[in-house]
């Protein structure tokens, strides 16, 4: 028999649903509204089953009494459980259970769990002894490698808020991140330390900290609502901004990520990560370490190293967003590399042409997820067999289907007039979750989430009739031409097969006559490309046809591999003049500048 018990007491008493002293302190530190957003969730029920029930004359009284008991139990348990997060005891168990196993490999060597966490404990103690307070932002700045991992755990154990900064950022962007986060300390490696030789920044070199014993009770539980991590967005459409996550959200996200993996991490698991540790690689590392797996970290993609690793069976899962996957497939040539269980793919749209090439090389093992800096992965999941079915059934017409909503996440698609979109109807994608950020840190202070707790992603998409989410573009990147709105991704999907394996990028440039005109940049095209792509463009609806095509040696990308259309636009404006009118064309300038 099932009872449905109203869960109102949970939403009323959970610390995430209202302001608290630690959150007020955080808001005071960064400026802005000190009232953290109150997540007004829809009324829900907690369901449970009873295998046997004594039949009473007054069943309603029995039900009411049981309801009161269950609600009170939930209230008491959550009041105790969700006030703190026990990272110290969690990581102590990992360190001791898997002490002699290899935790991390990089191109310089390897480190076992016991040594890794002794280094992390030493760093955590050094930070606390230097006066770092719970929730105080401490930046980490590392190339991929062993030191990045123990620094990550050390900052976490200390109770500080980890502010990972991607070393691929420009010096100006790094300074912006430090200023927004108000980080006065940076943990980095010796060879990167000189970059921070300026007044007001205390530099801690990870290699100088040494090791310390790691006892179970050395690092007490942390307040669940203390600032835990500030993740800077990729900045493809503006200045970086920091997504502020608290300890509860970070803890929940780690559990959900581990639970959603297609193969539960075990001591025999071996995952290869090549994207910046400051972003998704750190989350994947922690999820796999929870099961005692070995994580191999490479600082970028060297296909001449990676493909032999796969061929020898030394890794069984890899994270390869489209940029990485394309490099591996190009290097593989006509060879196939079976043996991988999973290729995790995300951060950007997976073109149908690239999927088909990857399938030929690696098999039907590509798994697509949708994630953002604002909520730790995953938001949606399309498992490998589902990905294969989608791209096989739809071939070159396959759009960016990213799958079904992951556990713990709510997704709403909202139309321009504010309605909840019907299946197949496009709109802006909004998300809400217990592990969602609590707001943005910007140059002018802290910006909390809206009162309803939903985050406007800036992504456009729709749900299909099966409940899968499809992404169609970014609001900020939509092209407005001749009174129409055109998605760059739609143009790219239609034209990419004509110039495969080259990558293309569609964008709009200003036009007085049209508002914007569509142009397409092609990366390292092969001979005859222009004729082929112009022929493919003639099949498009008139207002979706590009007015010009340019070739570039490399498309500009940010630190996590996303194409920077704004940089292409700047390059075009500097190197070409638009001859505007009903039949616009690009004319090269007399003195071109270097590529974007």
XYZ file of C-alpha atoms in Angstrom:
596
model
C 0.000 0.000 0.000
C 1.263 3.500 -0.790
C 0.708 6.692 1.153
C 1.452 10.125 -0.303
C 2.573 12.494 2.413
C 2.576 16.240 1.657
C 6.174 17.458 1.781
C 5.457 21.054 2.749
C 7.513 20.885 5.938
C 10.585 20.072 3.883
C 10.357 23.169 1.716
C 9.581 25.393 4.684
C 12.469 24.376 6.925
C 15.322 23.536 4.572
C 18.104 26.147 4.805
C 18.244 26.509 1.015
C 14.773 28.037 1.052
C 15.558 31.158 3.014
C 18.299 33.497 4.235
C 20.716 32.490 6.959
C 23.590 34.143 8.746
C 26.375 32.602 6.616
C 24.593 33.659 3.443
C 24.079 37.169 4.763
C 27.814 37.286 5.496
C 28.606 36.183 1.938
C 26.312 38.809 0.468
C 27.887 41.438 2.700
C 31.329 40.410 1.470
C 30.408 40.765 -2.193
C 27.741 43.460 -2.023
C 24.213 43.240 -3.343
C 21.033 41.815 -1.878
C 21.705 39.803 1.282
C 18.477 37.798 0.839
C 19.419 34.588 -0.937
C 16.638 33.495 -3.240
C 13.810 31.509 -1.690
C 13.145 28.464 -3.835
C 9.370 28.240 -3.913
C 9.005 24.744 -5.263
C 5.717 23.235 -6.405
C 3.815 21.312 -3.763
C 5.047 17.722 -3.844
C 4.644 14.445 -2.041
C 7.006 12.028 -0.394
C 5.931 8.494 -1.229
C 6.664 5.397 0.788
C 5.342 1.868 0.955
C 4.087 -0.241 3.854
C 4.204 -4.002 3.339
C 1.539 -4.731 5.924
C -0.999 -2.525 7.692
C -3.305 -3.350 10.555
C -6.825 -2.540 9.446
C -8.339 -0.066 11.898
C -11.914 1.120 12.183
C -10.826 4.735 11.772
C -8.502 4.567 8.774
C -8.495 8.349 8.342
C -7.234 8.845 11.908
C -4.491 6.320 11.303
C -3.499 8.101 8.109
C -3.466 11.518 9.791
C -1.357 10.235 12.663
C 1.071 8.587 10.283
C 1.310 11.793 8.240
C 2.167 13.825 11.344
C 4.799 11.299 12.403
C 6.466 11.199 8.990
C 6.496 14.990 8.631
C 8.030 15.380 12.086
C 10.646 12.743 11.286
C 11.591 14.513 8.064
C 11.816 17.804 9.915
C 14.076 16.408 12.634
C 16.355 14.503 10.261
C 16.823 17.398 7.864
C 17.404 19.862 10.681
C 20.327 17.703 11.808
C 21.568 16.385 8.490
C 21.531 19.384 6.183
C 23.139 21.922 8.498
C 26.625 20.675 7.661
C 28.605 18.806 5.020
C 31.208 16.255 6.225
C 33.871 16.583 3.518
C 36.590 15.688 6.017
C 35.186 12.298 6.945
C 34.069 11.576 3.368
C 37.543 12.167 1.932
C 39.271 10.449 4.870
C 37.313 7.297 4.025
C 38.345 7.536 0.359
C 42.001 8.095 1.289
C 42.125 5.094 3.608
C 39.960 2.673 1.669
C 42.044 3.117 -1.488
C 45.344 4.143 0.124
C 47.673 2.053 -2.043
C 45.839 2.485 -5.322
C 46.920 4.981 -7.985
C 44.694 8.042 -7.715
C 46.081 10.258 -10.484
C 48.420 9.850 -13.431
C 49.800 12.654 -15.547
C 52.561 12.760 -18.133
C 55.174 13.262 -15.391
C 54.215 10.416 -13.054
C 51.571 9.097 -10.689
C 50.414 9.461 -7.090
C 48.537 7.073 -4.800
C 45.505 7.960 -2.729
C 47.323 8.049 0.626
C 50.007 10.450 -0.617
C 47.504 12.578 -2.533
C 45.450 13.240 0.578
C 48.489 13.787 2.806
C 49.426 16.623 0.464
C 45.848 17.904 0.479
C 45.764 17.802 4.297
C 49.031 19.741 4.503
C 47.689 22.454 2.212
C 44.413 22.643 4.127
C 46.257 23.046 7.427
C 48.539 25.709 5.946
C 45.555 27.698 4.693
C 43.778 27.513 8.037
C 46.924 28.507 9.918
C 47.295 31.522 7.639
C 43.868 32.723 8.738
C 41.637 31.554 5.899
C 38.040 31.597 7.135
C 35.206 29.253 6.199
C 33.735 30.427 2.917
C 36.619 32.780 2.140
C 37.466 32.702 -1.582
C 40.837 31.123 -2.413
C 41.797 30.923 -6.085
C 43.445 27.863 -7.631
C 45.418 28.241 -10.857
C 46.897 25.090 -12.402
C 47.614 23.372 -15.649
C 46.234 19.826 -15.659
C 48.312 17.543 -13.472
C 48.704 15.937 -10.053
C 49.223 19.233 -8.207
C 45.884 20.548 -9.466
C 44.122 17.608 -7.817
C 45.623 17.787 -4.338
C 45.259 21.580 -4.355
C 41.568 21.139 -5.188
C 41.075 18.777 -2.235
C 43.226 20.916 0.068
C 41.159 24.054 -0.480
C 37.983 22.005 -0.004
C 39.168 20.498 3.300
C 40.220 23.919 4.618
C 36.639 25.166 4.339
C 37.614 27.933 1.933
C 35.607 28.609 -1.202
C 37.481 27.209 -4.180
C 37.797 29.689 -7.070
C 39.285 27.647 -9.943
C 40.680 29.867 -12.693
C 41.485 28.494 -16.117
C 45.135 29.219 -17.039
C 44.039 29.556 -20.674
C 42.433 32.902 -19.790
C 44.155 36.138 -20.691
C 45.904 38.103 -17.960
C 43.098 40.658 -17.996
C 40.443 37.959 -17.559
C 42.399 36.367 -14.692
C 42.539 39.734 -12.914
C 38.813 40.207 -13.497
C 38.055 36.815 -11.931
C 40.202 37.576 -8.868
C 38.565 40.970 -8.419
C 35.015 39.661 -8.786
C 35.640 36.812 -6.326
C 37.581 39.101 -3.961
C 40.239 36.395 -3.689
C 43.309 37.550 -1.746
C 45.123 34.204 -1.987
C 46.076 32.063 -4.966
C 47.252 28.455 -4.758
C 49.321 27.611 -7.824
C 52.474 25.864 -9.014
C 55.972 27.326 -8.835
C 56.289 28.001 -12.543
C 52.976 29.907 -12.625
C 53.529 31.862 -9.393
C 55.323 34.826 -11.079
C 52.074 35.679 -12.874
C 50.666 36.837 -9.522
C 53.618 38.929 -8.372
C 51.554 41.984 -7.581
C 50.513 43.770 -4.419
C 47.591 42.351 -2.493
C 47.818 38.736 -3.699
C 49.293 36.087 -1.412
C 50.683 33.185 -3.440
C 50.880 29.649 -2.043
C 52.998 27.245 -4.111
C 51.511 23.774 -3.865
C 54.899 22.066 -4.204
C 56.217 23.866 -1.101
C 53.516 22.682 1.304
C 54.735 19.109 1.858
C 52.649 16.400 3.517
C 50.725 15.984 6.763
C 48.893 13.168 8.520
C 45.217 13.044 7.624
C 43.090 11.964 10.586
C 39.333 11.439 10.502
C 38.541 14.384 12.798
C 41.112 16.882 11.504
C 38.581 18.725 9.374
C 35.115 19.132 10.937
C 31.911 19.373 8.892
C 31.296 22.656 7.101
C 28.114 24.755 7.200
C 25.846 23.588 4.404
C 25.095 27.132 3.301
C 28.676 28.427 3.364
C 30.175 29.519 0.058
C 31.951 26.476 -1.420
C 32.935 27.229 -4.979
C 32.880 30.060 -7.502
C 32.887 28.817 -11.098
C 33.431 31.420 -13.774
C 31.353 31.182 -16.913
C 33.101 30.854 -20.237
C 32.462 34.476 -21.170
C 31.591 33.785 -24.826
C 29.075 36.640 -24.842
C 30.549 39.068 -22.315
C 32.676 39.469 -19.211
C 33.140 36.385 -17.017
C 30.793 36.123 -14.061
C 31.121 33.841 -11.073
C 28.470 31.227 -10.349
C 28.429 30.981 -6.536
C 27.691 27.507 -5.118
C 27.290 26.619 -1.456
C 28.497 23.469 0.308
C 25.140 21.719 0.227
C 24.811 22.192 -3.535
C 28.347 20.950 -4.088
C 27.772 17.842 -1.965
C 24.454 16.997 -3.636
C 25.950 17.547 -7.085
C 28.808 15.143 -6.423
C 26.405 12.404 -5.339
C 24.099 12.976 -8.319
C 26.996 12.965 -10.784
C 28.293 9.652 -9.444
C 24.799 8.182 -9.471
C 24.165 9.220 -13.078
C 27.357 7.773 -14.573
C 26.683 4.854 -16.943
C 29.332 2.706 -15.225
C 29.701 3.131 -11.467
C 33.311 4.118 -10.649
C 35.248 1.217 -9.134
C 38.921 0.615 -8.301
C 39.346 -0.946 -11.740
C 37.910 2.105 -13.536
C 40.285 4.284 -15.581
C 39.109 7.609 -16.962
C 41.100 10.037 -19.122
C 40.451 13.785 -18.785
C 42.020 16.355 -21.118
C 39.923 19.498 -20.673
C 40.844 22.157 -18.074
C 40.704 20.964 -14.473
C 39.206 24.337 -13.568
C 35.979 23.233 -15.252
C 34.335 19.827 -15.640
C 37.461 17.722 -15.183
C 37.582 18.527 -11.460
C 33.986 17.351 -11.012
C 34.652 14.129 -12.910
C 37.844 13.528 -10.917
C 36.012 13.778 -7.612
C 33.168 11.537 -8.792
C 35.581 8.829 -9.939
C 37.737 9.097 -6.827
C 34.660 8.338 -4.756
C 34.828 4.809 -6.176
C 38.606 4.425 -5.988
C 39.214 4.837 -9.724
C 42.404 5.999 -11.426
C 42.155 9.379 -13.154
C 44.598 10.205 -15.949
C 45.023 13.945 -16.506
C 46.534 15.309 -19.705
C 47.210 18.991 -20.234
C 45.409 19.319 -23.537
C 44.909 16.905 -26.408
C 47.853 15.083 -27.946
C 46.317 12.438 -30.173
C 49.698 10.752 -30.655
C 49.668 9.954 -26.930
C 45.943 9.403 -26.409
C 45.226 6.973 -29.249
C 47.976 4.510 -28.212
C 46.610 4.620 -24.628
C 43.222 3.585 -25.968
C 44.745 0.928 -28.226
C 46.637 -0.607 -25.284
C 43.490 -0.655 -23.146
C 44.975 1.663 -20.494
C 41.825 3.817 -20.290
C 38.220 2.735 -20.641
C 36.363 6.081 -20.494
C 37.270 9.561 -21.715
C 35.733 13.029 -21.618
C 35.883 14.485 -25.124
C 33.761 17.502 -26.063
C 33.367 18.040 -29.811
C 36.632 19.980 -30.172
C 38.623 17.173 -28.518
C 36.684 14.440 -30.295
C 37.352 16.055 -33.671
C 41.115 16.088 -33.045
C 41.134 12.421 -32.076
C 39.034 11.375 -35.056
C 41.217 13.370 -37.458
C 44.354 11.712 -36.068
C 42.822 8.223 -36.206
C 42.466 8.375 -39.972
C 41.181 5.046 -41.262
C 42.059 3.117 -38.093
C 39.497 2.051 -35.508
C 40.008 2.079 -31.743
C 37.438 -0.169 -30.072
C 37.511 -0.852 -26.356
C 36.216 2.350 -24.787
C 33.112 1.955 -22.650
C 32.092 5.612 -22.808
C 33.038 8.879 -24.463
C 31.486 11.671 -22.408
C 30.568 14.550 -24.721
C 29.233 17.971 -23.784
C 30.000 21.739 -23.575
C 29.025 22.274 -27.246
C 26.760 20.893 -29.949
C 27.826 17.535 -31.420
C 27.437 17.850 -35.223
C 25.982 14.817 -37.026
C 29.020 14.615 -39.312
C 31.369 14.404 -36.330
C 29.213 11.787 -34.591
C 29.249 9.515 -37.646
C 33.035 9.795 -37.942
C 33.510 9.149 -34.202
C 31.219 6.126 -34.356
C 33.334 4.610 -37.116
C 36.529 5.064 -35.064
C 35.349 4.259 -31.528
C 31.977 2.564 -31.866
C 28.578 3.615 -30.518
C 29.937 4.801 -27.161
C 29.331 8.580 -27.255
C 27.157 9.822 -24.387
C 25.785 13.376 -24.610
C 25.107 15.586 -21.596
C 24.002 19.180 -21.107
C 25.677 21.094 -18.308
C 26.501 24.637 -17.273
C 28.709 26.451 -14.786
C 25.544 27.446 -12.934
C 24.553 23.869 -12.097
C 26.994 21.013 -11.844
C 26.557 18.293 -14.462
C 24.396 16.817 -15.650
C 21.241 18.759 -16.493
C 20.157 16.258 -19.134
C 21.546 12.939 -20.351
C 21.376 11.083 -23.656
C 22.957 7.696 -22.984
C 25.230 6.139 -25.596
C 22.607 3.813 -27.080
C 20.110 6.695 -27.179
C 22.667 8.977 -28.818
C 23.361 6.345 -31.442
C 19.671 5.837 -32.135
C 19.105 9.589 -32.514
C 21.977 10.227 -34.912
C 21.362 7.008 -36.856
C 17.647 7.634 -37.353
C 17.998 11.310 -38.267
C 21.401 11.231 -39.984
C 22.414 14.711 -41.230
C 19.123 16.245 -40.034
C 19.851 15.434 -36.382
C 19.713 18.571 -34.265
C 21.213 18.996 -30.795
C 19.165 16.489 -28.817
C 20.650 16.393 -25.299
C 18.295 13.870 -23.766
C 16.110 13.531 -20.718
C 16.212 15.557 -17.523
C 18.734 14.242 -14.990
C 17.757 13.419 -11.376
C 17.209 16.438 -9.158
C 16.706 18.932 -11.997
C 13.601 20.788 -13.176
C 13.547 22.231 -16.693
C 11.018 24.660 -18.119
C 10.925 25.992 -21.674
C 9.356 29.458 -21.694
C 8.024 31.177 -24.805
C 8.582 34.844 -25.667
C 5.150 35.727 -24.270
C 5.900 34.039 -20.929
C 4.012 30.769 -21.404
C 5.278 27.286 -20.679
C 6.012 25.884 -24.122
C 4.122 22.908 -25.505
C 6.063 19.922 -26.897
C 7.824 20.999 -30.077
C 7.393 24.697 -29.278
C 10.694 26.601 -28.891
C 11.582 28.983 -26.105
C 14.183 29.847 -23.502
C 15.450 27.011 -21.308
C 15.144 27.605 -17.547
C 16.475 25.276 -14.858
C 15.939 24.811 -11.136
C 17.667 22.352 -8.801
C 18.845 21.862 -5.242
C 22.412 21.894 -6.579
C 21.917 25.040 -8.655
C 24.115 28.035 -7.867
C 22.779 30.562 -5.364
C 23.499 33.519 -7.631
C 26.139 35.363 -9.631
C 29.144 37.303 -8.455
C 29.596 40.233 -10.832
C 31.773 43.315 -10.926
C 29.013 45.245 -9.129
C 28.338 42.642 -6.414
C 26.157 39.615 -5.744
C 23.057 38.932 -7.840
C 20.737 36.289 -6.323
C 18.481 33.987 -8.282
C 14.903 35.115 -8.972
C 12.321 34.460 -6.273
C 11.017 31.309 -7.968
C 14.511 29.786 -8.048
C 14.611 29.299 -11.819
C 17.780 30.256 -13.673
C 17.478 31.761 -17.154
C 20.148 29.864 -19.063
C 20.134 32.039 -22.175
C 19.836 28.822 -24.190
C 17.016 28.224 -26.643
C 15.392 24.849 -27.062
C 12.297 22.696 -27.004
C 10.996 19.406 -25.624
C 10.012 16.776 -28.158
C 6.991 14.508 -27.734
C 9.149 11.930 -25.936
C 10.291 14.443 -23.308
C 13.811 14.943 -24.634
C 15.349 18.413 -24.616
C 16.735 19.823 -27.861
C 18.990 22.899 -27.883
C 18.635 25.267 -30.826
C 21.014 28.093 -29.960
C 21.820 30.994 -27.666
C 19.585 34.040 -27.344
C 22.616 36.338 -27.499
C 23.841 34.711 -30.722
C 20.590 34.688 -32.702
C 20.967 36.442 -36.051
C 18.310 39.043 -36.899
C 18.214 39.513 -40.649
C 15.495 41.079 -42.787
C 12.956 40.839 -39.965
C 13.654 37.144 -39.304
C 15.524 35.383 -36.513
C 17.977 32.697 -37.580
C 19.852 30.281 -35.333
C 23.556 29.932 -36.211
C 23.375 26.251 -35.264
C 20.651 25.610 -37.849
C 22.798 27.104 -40.615
C 25.875 25.205 -39.433
C 24.024 21.890 -39.297
C 22.802 22.337 -42.877
C 26.167 23.317 -44.353
C 28.675 21.290 -42.323
C 28.415 18.098 -44.440
C 29.536 20.043 -47.518
C 32.926 20.878 -46.006
C 33.454 17.968 -43.588
C 35.703 17.368 -41.712
C 36.248 21.139 -41.388
C 34.455 22.930 -38.556
C 32.274 25.906 -39.469
C 30.785 28.835 -37.562
C 27.834 30.969 -38.663
C 27.333 34.472 -37.286
C 25.763 37.818 -38.044
C 27.534 41.081 -38.843
C 25.831 44.512 -38.806
C 24.078 45.730 -41.947
C 22.106 48.957 -42.300
C 19.981 47.382 -45.010
C 19.276 43.948 -43.446
C 19.939 44.561 -39.751
C 22.487 41.750 -39.915
C 23.766 39.516 -42.682
C 24.773 35.898 -42.194
C 28.355 34.891 -42.883
C 30.101 31.560 -42.374
C 33.729 30.969 -41.369
C 35.302 27.625 -42.322
C 38.299 26.203 -40.471
C 41.154 24.895 -42.661
C 38.926 24.008 -45.620
C 39.992 21.531 -48.277
C 40.316 22.377 -51.978
C 36.997 23.006 -53.720
C 35.259 23.939 -50.459
C 33.711 27.202 -51.634
C 31.838 25.680 -54.557
C 30.525 22.844 -52.377
C 29.301 25.049 -49.543
C 27.684 27.576 -51.899
C 25.800 24.743 -53.577
C 24.611 23.454 -50.180
C 23.520 26.965 -49.179
C 21.188 27.202 -52.176
C 19.003 24.530 -50.542
C 18.341 26.789 -47.538
C 15.339 29.090 -47.210
C 16.279 32.459 -48.693
C 16.608 34.460 -45.480
C 18.780 31.709 -43.914
C 21.385 31.747 -46.681
C 24.824 33.132 -45.814
C 25.886 36.157 -47.853
C 29.616 35.450 -47.563
C 32.066 32.677 -46.702
C 35.591 33.081 -45.349
C 38.376 30.594 -44.603
C 40.386 30.713 -41.368
C 43.369 28.697 -40.213
C 41.780 28.292 -36.776
C 38.406 29.257 -35.372
C 38.893 31.191 -32.112
C 37.831 29.234 -29.028
C 37.668 29.907 -25.315
C 39.374 27.876 -22.599
C 36.853 25.021 -22.761
C 36.703 24.789 -26.541
C 33.590 26.826 -27.356
C 33.811 28.894 -30.536
C 33.957 32.642 -29.906
C 31.746 34.113 -32.601
C 32.414 37.629 -31.299
C 36.122 37.216 -32.080
C 35.298 36.097 -35.623
C 33.041 39.140 -36.006
C 35.851 41.435 -34.845
C 38.231 39.823 -37.329
C 35.765 40.287 -40.197
C 35.162 43.936 -39.318
C 38.917 44.585 -39.210
C 39.742 42.774 -42.464
C 36.697 43.324 -44.657
C 34.414 46.141 -45.696
C 30.725 45.406 -46.167
C 29.333 46.602 -49.483
C 25.784 46.907 -48.159
C 22.460 46.799 -49.942
C 20.005 44.223 -51.283
C 22.912 42.065 -52.503
C 25.625 42.590 -49.861
C 29.174 41.313 -50.219
C 32.421 41.409 -48.246
C 35.386 43.218 -49.794
C 38.907 42.697 -48.361
C 40.556 45.748 -46.841
C 43.909 46.926 -48.131
C 45.855 46.129 -44.955
C 44.547 42.956 -43.280
C 45.420 42.108 -39.687
C 46.289 38.774 -38.097
C 43.680 36.055 -37.672
C 41.369 35.931 -34.647
